[in-house]
XYZ file of C-alpha atoms in Angstrom:
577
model
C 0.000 0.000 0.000
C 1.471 3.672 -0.891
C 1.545 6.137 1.665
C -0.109 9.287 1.402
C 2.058 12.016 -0.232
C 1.813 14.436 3.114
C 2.753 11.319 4.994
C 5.602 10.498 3.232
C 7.102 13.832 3.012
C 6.798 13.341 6.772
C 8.647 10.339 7.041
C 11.150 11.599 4.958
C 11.623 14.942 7.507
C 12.418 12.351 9.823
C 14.780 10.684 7.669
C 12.904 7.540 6.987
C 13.123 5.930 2.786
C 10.402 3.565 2.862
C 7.632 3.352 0.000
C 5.560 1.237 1.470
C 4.514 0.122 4.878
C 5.435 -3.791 4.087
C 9.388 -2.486 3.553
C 12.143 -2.858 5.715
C 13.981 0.389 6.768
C 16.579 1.222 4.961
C 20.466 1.524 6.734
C 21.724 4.624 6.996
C 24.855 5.021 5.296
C 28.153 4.216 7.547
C 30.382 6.959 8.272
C 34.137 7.112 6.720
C 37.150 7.269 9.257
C 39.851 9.837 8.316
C 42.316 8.850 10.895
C 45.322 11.312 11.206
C 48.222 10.564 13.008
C 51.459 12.917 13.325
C 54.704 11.868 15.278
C 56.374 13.554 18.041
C 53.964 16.423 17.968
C 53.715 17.895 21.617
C 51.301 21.058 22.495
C 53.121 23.856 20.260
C 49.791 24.271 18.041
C 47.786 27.186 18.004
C 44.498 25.965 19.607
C 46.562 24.303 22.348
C 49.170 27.434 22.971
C 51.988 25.057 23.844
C 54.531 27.935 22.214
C 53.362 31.387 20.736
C 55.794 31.331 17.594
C 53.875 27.717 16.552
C 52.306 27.909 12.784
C 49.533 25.542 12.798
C 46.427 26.981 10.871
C 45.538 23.846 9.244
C 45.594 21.893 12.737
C 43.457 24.878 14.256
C 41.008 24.850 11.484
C 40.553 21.233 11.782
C 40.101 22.049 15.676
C 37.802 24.830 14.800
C 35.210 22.910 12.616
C 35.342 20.108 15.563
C 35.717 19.278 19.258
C 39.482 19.810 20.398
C 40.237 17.825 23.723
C 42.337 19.997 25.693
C 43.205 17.413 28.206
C 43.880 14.542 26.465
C 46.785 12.181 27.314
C 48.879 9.408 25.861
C 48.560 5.646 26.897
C 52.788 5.659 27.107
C 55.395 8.617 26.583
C 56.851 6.742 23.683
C 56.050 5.391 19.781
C 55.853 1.702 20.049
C 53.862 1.236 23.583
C 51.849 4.473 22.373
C 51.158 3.166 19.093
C 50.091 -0.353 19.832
C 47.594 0.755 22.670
C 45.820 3.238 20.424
C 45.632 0.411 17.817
C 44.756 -2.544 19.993
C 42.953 -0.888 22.370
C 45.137 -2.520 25.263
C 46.817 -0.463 27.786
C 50.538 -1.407 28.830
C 49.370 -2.234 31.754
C 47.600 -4.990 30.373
C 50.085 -6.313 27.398
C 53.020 -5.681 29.078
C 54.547 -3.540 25.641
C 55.940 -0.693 28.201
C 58.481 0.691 25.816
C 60.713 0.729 21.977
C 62.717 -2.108 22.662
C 59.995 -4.706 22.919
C 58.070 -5.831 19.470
C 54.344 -5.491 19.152
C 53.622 -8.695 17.519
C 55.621 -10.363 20.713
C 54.080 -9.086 22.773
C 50.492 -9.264 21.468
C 50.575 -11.906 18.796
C 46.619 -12.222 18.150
C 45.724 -8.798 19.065
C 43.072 -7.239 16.439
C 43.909 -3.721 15.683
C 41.488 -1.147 14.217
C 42.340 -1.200 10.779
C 40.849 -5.358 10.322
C 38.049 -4.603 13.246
C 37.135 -2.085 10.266
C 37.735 -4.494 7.848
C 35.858 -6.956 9.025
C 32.934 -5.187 9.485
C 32.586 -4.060 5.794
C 34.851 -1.328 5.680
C 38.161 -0.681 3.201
C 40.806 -0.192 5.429
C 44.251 1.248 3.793
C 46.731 3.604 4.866
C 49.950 5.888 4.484
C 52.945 6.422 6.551
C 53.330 5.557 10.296
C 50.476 4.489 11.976
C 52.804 1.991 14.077
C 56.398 1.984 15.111
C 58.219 1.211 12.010
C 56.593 -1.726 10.847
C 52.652 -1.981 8.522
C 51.524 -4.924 9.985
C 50.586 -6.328 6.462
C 47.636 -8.605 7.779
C 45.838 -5.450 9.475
C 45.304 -3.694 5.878
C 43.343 -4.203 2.498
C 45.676 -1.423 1.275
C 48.679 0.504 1.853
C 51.386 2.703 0.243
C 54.046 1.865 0.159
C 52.802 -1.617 -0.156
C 52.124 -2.968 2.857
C 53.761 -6.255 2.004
C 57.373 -4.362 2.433
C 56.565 -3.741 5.880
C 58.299 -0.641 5.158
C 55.771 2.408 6.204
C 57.675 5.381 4.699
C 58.053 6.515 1.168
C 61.514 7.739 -0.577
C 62.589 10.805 1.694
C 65.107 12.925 0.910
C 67.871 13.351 3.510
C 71.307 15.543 2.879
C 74.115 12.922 2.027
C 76.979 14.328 4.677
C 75.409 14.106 7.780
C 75.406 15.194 10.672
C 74.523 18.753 9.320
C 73.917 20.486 13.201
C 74.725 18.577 15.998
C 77.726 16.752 16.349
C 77.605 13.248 17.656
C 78.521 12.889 21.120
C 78.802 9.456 21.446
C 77.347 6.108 21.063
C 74.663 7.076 23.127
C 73.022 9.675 20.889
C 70.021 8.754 18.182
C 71.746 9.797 14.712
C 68.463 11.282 13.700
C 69.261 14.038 16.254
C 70.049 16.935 13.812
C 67.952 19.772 11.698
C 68.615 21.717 8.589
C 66.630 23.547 6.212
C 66.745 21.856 2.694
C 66.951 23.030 -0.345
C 64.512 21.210 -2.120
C 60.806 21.430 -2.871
C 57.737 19.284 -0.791
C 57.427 16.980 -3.606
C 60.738 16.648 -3.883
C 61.041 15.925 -0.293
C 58.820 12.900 -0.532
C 58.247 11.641 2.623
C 54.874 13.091 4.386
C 54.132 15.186 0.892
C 53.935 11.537 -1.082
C 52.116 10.048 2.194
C 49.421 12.941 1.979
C 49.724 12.839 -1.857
C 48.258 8.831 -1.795
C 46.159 9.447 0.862
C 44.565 13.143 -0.687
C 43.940 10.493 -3.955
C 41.897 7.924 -1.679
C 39.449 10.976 -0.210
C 39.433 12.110 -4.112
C 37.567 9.299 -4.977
C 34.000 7.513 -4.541
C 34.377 3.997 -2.754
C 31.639 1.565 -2.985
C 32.382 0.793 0.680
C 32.760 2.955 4.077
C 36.643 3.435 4.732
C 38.663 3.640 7.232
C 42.193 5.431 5.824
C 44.815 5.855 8.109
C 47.669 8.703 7.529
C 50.757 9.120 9.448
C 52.910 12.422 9.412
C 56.372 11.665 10.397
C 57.194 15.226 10.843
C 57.918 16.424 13.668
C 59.817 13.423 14.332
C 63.727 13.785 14.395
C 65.742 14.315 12.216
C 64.454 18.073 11.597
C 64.783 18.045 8.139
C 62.079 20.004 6.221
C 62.176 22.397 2.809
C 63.862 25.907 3.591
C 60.209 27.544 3.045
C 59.269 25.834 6.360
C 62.033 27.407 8.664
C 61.442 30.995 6.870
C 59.153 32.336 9.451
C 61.344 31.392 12.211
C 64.186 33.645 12.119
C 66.813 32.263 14.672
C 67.654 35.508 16.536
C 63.772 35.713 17.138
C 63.299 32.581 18.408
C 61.788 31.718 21.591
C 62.999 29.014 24.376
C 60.321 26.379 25.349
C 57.654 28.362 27.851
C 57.677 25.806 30.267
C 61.730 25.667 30.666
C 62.673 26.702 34.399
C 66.588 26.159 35.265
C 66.196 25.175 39.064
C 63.268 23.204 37.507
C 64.574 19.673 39.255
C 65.254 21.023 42.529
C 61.839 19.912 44.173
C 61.900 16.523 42.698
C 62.324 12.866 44.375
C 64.965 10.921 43.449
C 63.219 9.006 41.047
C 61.698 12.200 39.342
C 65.507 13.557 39.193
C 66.760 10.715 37.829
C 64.196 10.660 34.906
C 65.492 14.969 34.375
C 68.792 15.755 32.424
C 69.706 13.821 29.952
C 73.063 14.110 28.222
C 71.633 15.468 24.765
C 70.106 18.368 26.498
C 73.709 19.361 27.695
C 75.109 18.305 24.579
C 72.529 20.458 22.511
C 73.604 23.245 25.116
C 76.796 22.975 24.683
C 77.191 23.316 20.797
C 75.102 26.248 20.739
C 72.563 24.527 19.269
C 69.203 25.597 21.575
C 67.543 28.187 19.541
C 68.484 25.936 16.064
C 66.799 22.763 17.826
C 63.950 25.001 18.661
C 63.625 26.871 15.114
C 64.138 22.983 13.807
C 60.533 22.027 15.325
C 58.846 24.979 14.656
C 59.874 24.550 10.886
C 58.714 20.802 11.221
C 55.522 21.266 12.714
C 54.723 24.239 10.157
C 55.523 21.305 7.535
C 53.629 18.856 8.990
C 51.023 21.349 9.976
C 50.739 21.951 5.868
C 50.885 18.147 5.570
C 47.574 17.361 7.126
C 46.392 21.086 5.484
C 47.085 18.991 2.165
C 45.208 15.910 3.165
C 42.020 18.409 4.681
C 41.683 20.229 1.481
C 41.553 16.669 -0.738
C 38.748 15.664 1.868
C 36.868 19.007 1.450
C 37.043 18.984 -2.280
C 36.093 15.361 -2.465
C 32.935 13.363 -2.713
C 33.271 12.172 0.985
C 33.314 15.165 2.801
C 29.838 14.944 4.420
C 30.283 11.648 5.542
C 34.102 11.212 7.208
C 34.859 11.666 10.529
C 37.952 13.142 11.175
C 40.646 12.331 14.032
C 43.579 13.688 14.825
C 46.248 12.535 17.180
C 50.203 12.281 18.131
C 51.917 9.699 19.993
C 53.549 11.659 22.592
C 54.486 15.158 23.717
C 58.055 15.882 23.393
C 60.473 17.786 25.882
C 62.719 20.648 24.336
C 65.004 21.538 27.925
C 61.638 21.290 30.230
C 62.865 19.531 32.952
C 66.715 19.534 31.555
C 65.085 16.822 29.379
C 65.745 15.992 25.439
C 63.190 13.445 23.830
C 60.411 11.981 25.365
C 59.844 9.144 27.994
C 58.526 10.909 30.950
C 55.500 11.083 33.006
C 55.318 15.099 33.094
C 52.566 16.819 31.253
C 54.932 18.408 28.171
C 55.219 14.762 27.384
C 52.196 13.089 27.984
C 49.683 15.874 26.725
C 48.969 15.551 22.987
C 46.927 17.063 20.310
C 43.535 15.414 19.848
C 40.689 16.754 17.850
C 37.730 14.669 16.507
C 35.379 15.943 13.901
C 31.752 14.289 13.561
C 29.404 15.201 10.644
C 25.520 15.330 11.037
C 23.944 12.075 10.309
C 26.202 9.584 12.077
C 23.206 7.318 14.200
C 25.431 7.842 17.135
C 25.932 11.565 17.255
C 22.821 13.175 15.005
C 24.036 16.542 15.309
C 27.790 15.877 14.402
C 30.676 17.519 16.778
C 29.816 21.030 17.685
C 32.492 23.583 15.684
C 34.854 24.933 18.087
C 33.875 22.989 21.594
C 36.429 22.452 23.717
C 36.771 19.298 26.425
C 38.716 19.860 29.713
C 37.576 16.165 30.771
C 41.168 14.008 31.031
C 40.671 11.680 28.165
C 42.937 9.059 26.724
C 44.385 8.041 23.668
C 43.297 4.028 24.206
C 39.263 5.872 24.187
C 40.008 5.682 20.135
C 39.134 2.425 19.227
C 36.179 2.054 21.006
C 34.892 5.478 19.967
C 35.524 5.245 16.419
C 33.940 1.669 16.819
C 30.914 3.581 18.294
C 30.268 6.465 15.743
C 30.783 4.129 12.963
C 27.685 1.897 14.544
C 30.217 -1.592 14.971
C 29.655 -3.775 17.721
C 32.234 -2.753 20.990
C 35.219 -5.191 20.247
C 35.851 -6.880 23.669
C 38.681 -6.368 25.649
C 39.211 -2.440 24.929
C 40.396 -0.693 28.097
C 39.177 2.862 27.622
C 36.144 4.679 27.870
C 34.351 5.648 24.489
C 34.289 9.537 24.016
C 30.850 9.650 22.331
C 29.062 11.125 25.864
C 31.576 13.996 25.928
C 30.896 14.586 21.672
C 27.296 14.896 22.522
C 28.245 17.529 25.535
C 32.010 18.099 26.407
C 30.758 19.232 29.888
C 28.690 15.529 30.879
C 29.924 13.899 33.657
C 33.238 11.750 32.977
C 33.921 9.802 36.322
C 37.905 8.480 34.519
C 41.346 9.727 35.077
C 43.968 9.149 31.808
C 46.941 7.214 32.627
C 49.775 7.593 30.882
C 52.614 4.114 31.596
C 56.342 4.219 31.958
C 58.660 2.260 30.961
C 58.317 -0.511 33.284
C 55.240 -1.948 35.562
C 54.586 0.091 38.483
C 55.683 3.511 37.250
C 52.906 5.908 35.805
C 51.160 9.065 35.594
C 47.276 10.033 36.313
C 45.690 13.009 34.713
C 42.476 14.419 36.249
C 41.016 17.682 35.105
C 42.872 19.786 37.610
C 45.531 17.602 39.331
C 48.344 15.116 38.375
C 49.328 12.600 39.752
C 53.318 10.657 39.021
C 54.077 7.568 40.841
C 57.482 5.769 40.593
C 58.019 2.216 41.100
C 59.806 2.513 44.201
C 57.452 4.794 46.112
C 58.470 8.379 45.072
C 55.788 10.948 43.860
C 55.360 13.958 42.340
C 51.704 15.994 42.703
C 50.853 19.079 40.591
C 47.644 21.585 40.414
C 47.842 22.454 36.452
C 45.425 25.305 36.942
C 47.737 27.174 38.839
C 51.253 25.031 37.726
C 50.369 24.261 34.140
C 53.958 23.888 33.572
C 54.465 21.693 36.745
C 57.171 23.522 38.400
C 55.884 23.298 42.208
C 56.104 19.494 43.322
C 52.971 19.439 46.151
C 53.207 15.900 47.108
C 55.316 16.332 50.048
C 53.268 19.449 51.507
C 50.928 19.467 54.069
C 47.085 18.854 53.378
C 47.845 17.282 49.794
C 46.454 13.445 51.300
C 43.115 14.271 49.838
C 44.285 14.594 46.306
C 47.074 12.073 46.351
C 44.203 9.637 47.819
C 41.845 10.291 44.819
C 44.094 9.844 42.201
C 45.690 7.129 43.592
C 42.703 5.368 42.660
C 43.035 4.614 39.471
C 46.571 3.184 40.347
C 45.716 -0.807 38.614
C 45.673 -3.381 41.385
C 48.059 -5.129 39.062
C 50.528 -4.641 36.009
C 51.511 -6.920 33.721
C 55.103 -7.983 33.878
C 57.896 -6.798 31.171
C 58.906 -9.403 29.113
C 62.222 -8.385 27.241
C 63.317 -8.033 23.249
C 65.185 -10.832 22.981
C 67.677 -10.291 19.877
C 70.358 -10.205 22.036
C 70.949 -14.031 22.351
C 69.774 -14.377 18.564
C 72.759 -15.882 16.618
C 73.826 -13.571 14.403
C 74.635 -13.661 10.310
C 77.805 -13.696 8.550
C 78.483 -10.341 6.720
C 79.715 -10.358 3.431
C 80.841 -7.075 1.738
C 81.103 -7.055 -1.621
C 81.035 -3.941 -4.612
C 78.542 -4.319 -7.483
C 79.494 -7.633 -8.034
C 77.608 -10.650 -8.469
C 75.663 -12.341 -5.922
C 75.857 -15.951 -5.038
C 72.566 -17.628 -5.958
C 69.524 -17.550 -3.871
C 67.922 -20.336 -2.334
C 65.076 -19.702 -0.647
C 63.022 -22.260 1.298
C 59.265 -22.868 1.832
C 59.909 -22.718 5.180
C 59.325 -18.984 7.185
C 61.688 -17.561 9.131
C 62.074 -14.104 11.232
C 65.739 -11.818 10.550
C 65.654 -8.749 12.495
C 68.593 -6.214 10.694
C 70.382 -3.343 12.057
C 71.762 -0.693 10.528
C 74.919 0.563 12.023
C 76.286 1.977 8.415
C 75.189 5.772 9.731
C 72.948 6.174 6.447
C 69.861 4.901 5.175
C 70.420 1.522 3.153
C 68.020 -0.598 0.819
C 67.220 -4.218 2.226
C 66.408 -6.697 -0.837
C 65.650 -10.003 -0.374
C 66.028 -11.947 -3.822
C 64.103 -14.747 -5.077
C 64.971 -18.354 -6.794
C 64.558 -16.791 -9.795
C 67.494 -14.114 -9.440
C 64.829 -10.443 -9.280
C 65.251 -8.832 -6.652
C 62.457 -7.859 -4.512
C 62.819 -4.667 -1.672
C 61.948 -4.838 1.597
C 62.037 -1.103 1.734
C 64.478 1.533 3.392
C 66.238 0.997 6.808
C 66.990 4.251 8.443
C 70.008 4.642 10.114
C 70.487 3.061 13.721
C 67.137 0.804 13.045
C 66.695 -2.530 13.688
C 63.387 -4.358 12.285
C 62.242 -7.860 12.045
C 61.154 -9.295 8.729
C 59.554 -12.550 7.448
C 61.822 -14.472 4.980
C 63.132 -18.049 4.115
C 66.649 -19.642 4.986
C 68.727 -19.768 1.977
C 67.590 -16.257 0.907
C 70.084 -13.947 -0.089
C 69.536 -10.485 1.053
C 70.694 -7.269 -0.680
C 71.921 -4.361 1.100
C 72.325 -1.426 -1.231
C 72.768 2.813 -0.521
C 70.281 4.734 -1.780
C 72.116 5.603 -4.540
C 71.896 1.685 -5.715
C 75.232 0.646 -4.498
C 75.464 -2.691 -3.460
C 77.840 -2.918 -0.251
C 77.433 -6.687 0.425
C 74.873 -9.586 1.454
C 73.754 -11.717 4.266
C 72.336 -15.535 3.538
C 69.616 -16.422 5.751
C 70.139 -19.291 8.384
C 67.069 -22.030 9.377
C 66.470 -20.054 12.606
C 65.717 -16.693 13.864
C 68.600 -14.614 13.851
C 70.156 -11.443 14.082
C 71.757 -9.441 10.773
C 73.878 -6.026 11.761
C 75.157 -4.384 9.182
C 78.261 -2.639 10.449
C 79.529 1.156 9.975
C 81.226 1.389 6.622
């Protein structure tokens, strides 16, 4: 039977398609997922004032046309442990991945990560750059660039050849990607982020006859500060600014354990090469890159044909320290390292949240990073994946002033040592009993150590609270006692023959050359096929077969000699040249 016309103009205010009483109702479309991701990025953004020299208006538009949370916190103050919560939806706490040195798929072999939750549930997921710490996770993806089969997450980036450029190496000890310079070359001749945003901008460009979920990681501002000249431009060094939150007798109130976790040496060594003010202007000029980046990646959406349906998400890993604290890096429970960017953008229509994200709300409520899965899981009308261990977000979208009964914990490097976040307060407790208290309304830099003053119980016994009655225990990388690979270093010439097995096996390869090399493993029939770029001072894990010969080239193409793969896991440095 047809309805009347009055009554189904009606039904249609209402958002109803039906033509006949008999018919089922028709599914609202599911939502897209534009998930953002950029590296190292602490509060120096506009809508977060973190530093008042910071160029972010792509970041603060984004922020304006959705719901910034200005108290949002990551699971661990470091990529890998970071990383793998957001994607899992596991807190350290709970896999035991505390920190770099551990592998995800080690520690949490059958954990399902957002990407083939997506997947699963009918949606294309694919993705750019890094999502997680230096590996793709090939099995988690329908699609990736580079091709996710490499395991390789960045594209060609180009680096000066004679490096260091800034900071001379002190030692052993310091990260060789611990440098800046402005480059003379243009974004696309970069690569890096402008090819990641480049593939991604062509995904939102298109129509897809399924909902996806497209994942793109900005490097930048991750070390080493290399970014086009344009991008360090409006940071003239004599103008530039030291961090807002650096004090000098900043340690002085501190327990042991809080000192201990203060200077570093590449603060002093940074200090004492005059080399402050070019870190500084080398961050800026990243995050104004990066910031242009995801400006890049917003337009593409906005000009596409799935702009009215994507929700948007931005996040980074990890705040980062720039002399706060006498600190260099990250790895620390204060709040210049534990405080990130996150913004999330709903559009009207989405069953969950009618209305869409209010433009320009802010959210004081201490939210987490690990609230991610189980809020885009929400929006995007999926069934809650069991085992997630945050709180979805969707009450504070609808109103970012509702009642949110959490704390955010942020986990240290080992069990026992964390950091709570509650709207005012925070909270650091070591593993051995010391603690550190802080009022952020009045302390937003966290100068004044309270814990040890009088009539500070109350708070300490509030937040102490959320302390877990249990952490799970660290289980160690164990490459160590791998046996390791012959090297063999050769020119250009020829190979021996490759014999690979059916038989899987893991390498993990380090780079200790001092420059990016080319890892190619090569097949029975001669043709070489690339595993991708290995920075220098990485070490990864791939899959492979004993009897495989693998390549190791420069960028340039130079072959500088070959390992053959053994019948067991092992261990393949390839030493300085």
């Amino acid at each position: 039977m047809k309805l009347p016309w009055f009554l189904n103009l009606w039904l249609l205010g209402w958002g109803i398609t039906t033509c006949c009483l008999g018919d089922p109702p028709v599914e609202a479309a599911r939502p897209n997922v534009l998930f953002i991701a950029v590296d190292d990025l602490n509060d120096w953004i506009g809508c977060l004032g973190g530093h008042p020299q910071s160029l972010t208006p792509n970041i603060d538009r984004l922020a304006a046309s959705g719901q910034l949370f200005s108290n949002a916190h990551c699971p661990a103050p470091a990529c890998n442990p970071s990383r793998g919560a957001i994607m899992s939806g596991i807190s350290p706490h709970v896999s035991g991945l505390y920190d770099n040195r551990q592998k995800m798929r080690q520690i949490m072999p059958d954990a399902e990560l957002l990407p083939k939750y997506f997947s699963r549930h009918g949606y294309w997921s694919a993705g750019s750059g890094k999502i997680l710490h230096y590996f793709t996770d090939a099995d988690s993806w329908d699609d990736y660039f580079p091709p996710k089969e490499t395991e390789n997450p960045f594209p060609r980036t180009f680096y000066p050849k004679n490096r260091p450029v800034s900071l001379p190496v002190g030692g052993p000890w310091q990260y060789i990607e611990t440098d800046w310079a402005a480059l003379d070359v243009t974004d696309e001749e970069f690569g890096g982020d402008w090819s990641v945003s480049q593939w991604i901008g062509q995904q939102l460009s298109r129509q897809h006859d399924q909902p996806f979920f497209l994942a793109c990681g900005i490097y930048r501002p991750h070390e080493p500060w290399f970014v086009p000249e344009k991008y360090f431009q409006p940071f003239p060094l004599d103008d530039i600014q030291l961090p807002p939150g650096y004090r000098e007798d900043d340690l002085d109130d501190l327990p042991p354990a809080g000192k201990s976790r203060g200077p570093n040496r590449y603060f002093a060594h940074i200090r004492e090469h005059g080399q402050w003010k070019q870190a500084i202007q080398g961050y800026l000029a990243s995050i104004h890159f990066a910031d242009a980046m995801v400006g890049r990646v917003l337009d593409a959406l906005a000009n596409g044909p799935n702009r009215d349906n994507t929700i948007v998400v931005l996040w980074s890993d990890h705040g980062w320290h720039l002399g706060e604290k006498q600190h260099w890096q990250k790895y620390t429970g204060w709040r210049v390292c534990t405080r990130v960017p996150l913004i999330i953008r709903v559009p009207a229509g989405v069953s969950a949240l009618p209305d869409g994200t209010r433009a320009g709300a802010v959210c004081s409520r201490p939210v987490n990073l690990l609230s991610l899965y189980p809020t885009l899981t929400d929006l995007a009308g999926l069934p809650a994946k069991e085992g997630n261990d945050g709180p979805s977000l969707v009450p504070l979208l609808k109103d970012p002033q509702s009642d949110w009964p959490h704390a955010s914990l942020t986990f240290l490097n080992r069990p026992g040592n964390l950091a709570i976040s509650g709207e005012r307060w925070r909270y650091i407790r070591y593993g051995n009993g010391d603690h550190e208290l802080y009022d952020t309304a009045t302390d937003p830099h966290e100068w004044d150590n309270l814990a040890e003053q009088p009539n500070r119980d109350t708070e300490i016994r509030r937040l102490k609270r959320f302390v877990p009655e249990t952490f799970a225990d660290y289980r160690s990388d164990n490459t160590a006692s791998l046996p390791r690979l012959s090297w063999h270093p050769i020119g250009d010439g020829a190979l021996p023959e490759s014999k690979p097995d059916a038989a899987a096996v893991d390498v993990t390869i380090g780079n200790r050359t001092g420059q990016p090399v080319d890892i190619q493993w090569i097949d029975a029939d001669g043709r070489a096929r690339s595993f991708g770029t290995l920075e220098a001072g990485w070490q990864k894990a791939f899959d492979t077969h004993p009897g495989t010969v693998l390549r190791v080239q420069t960028t340039g193409g130079k072959t500088i000699g070959y390992f053959i793969v053994d019948d067991q896991p092992c261990l393949a440095l390839i030493p300085a040249s």
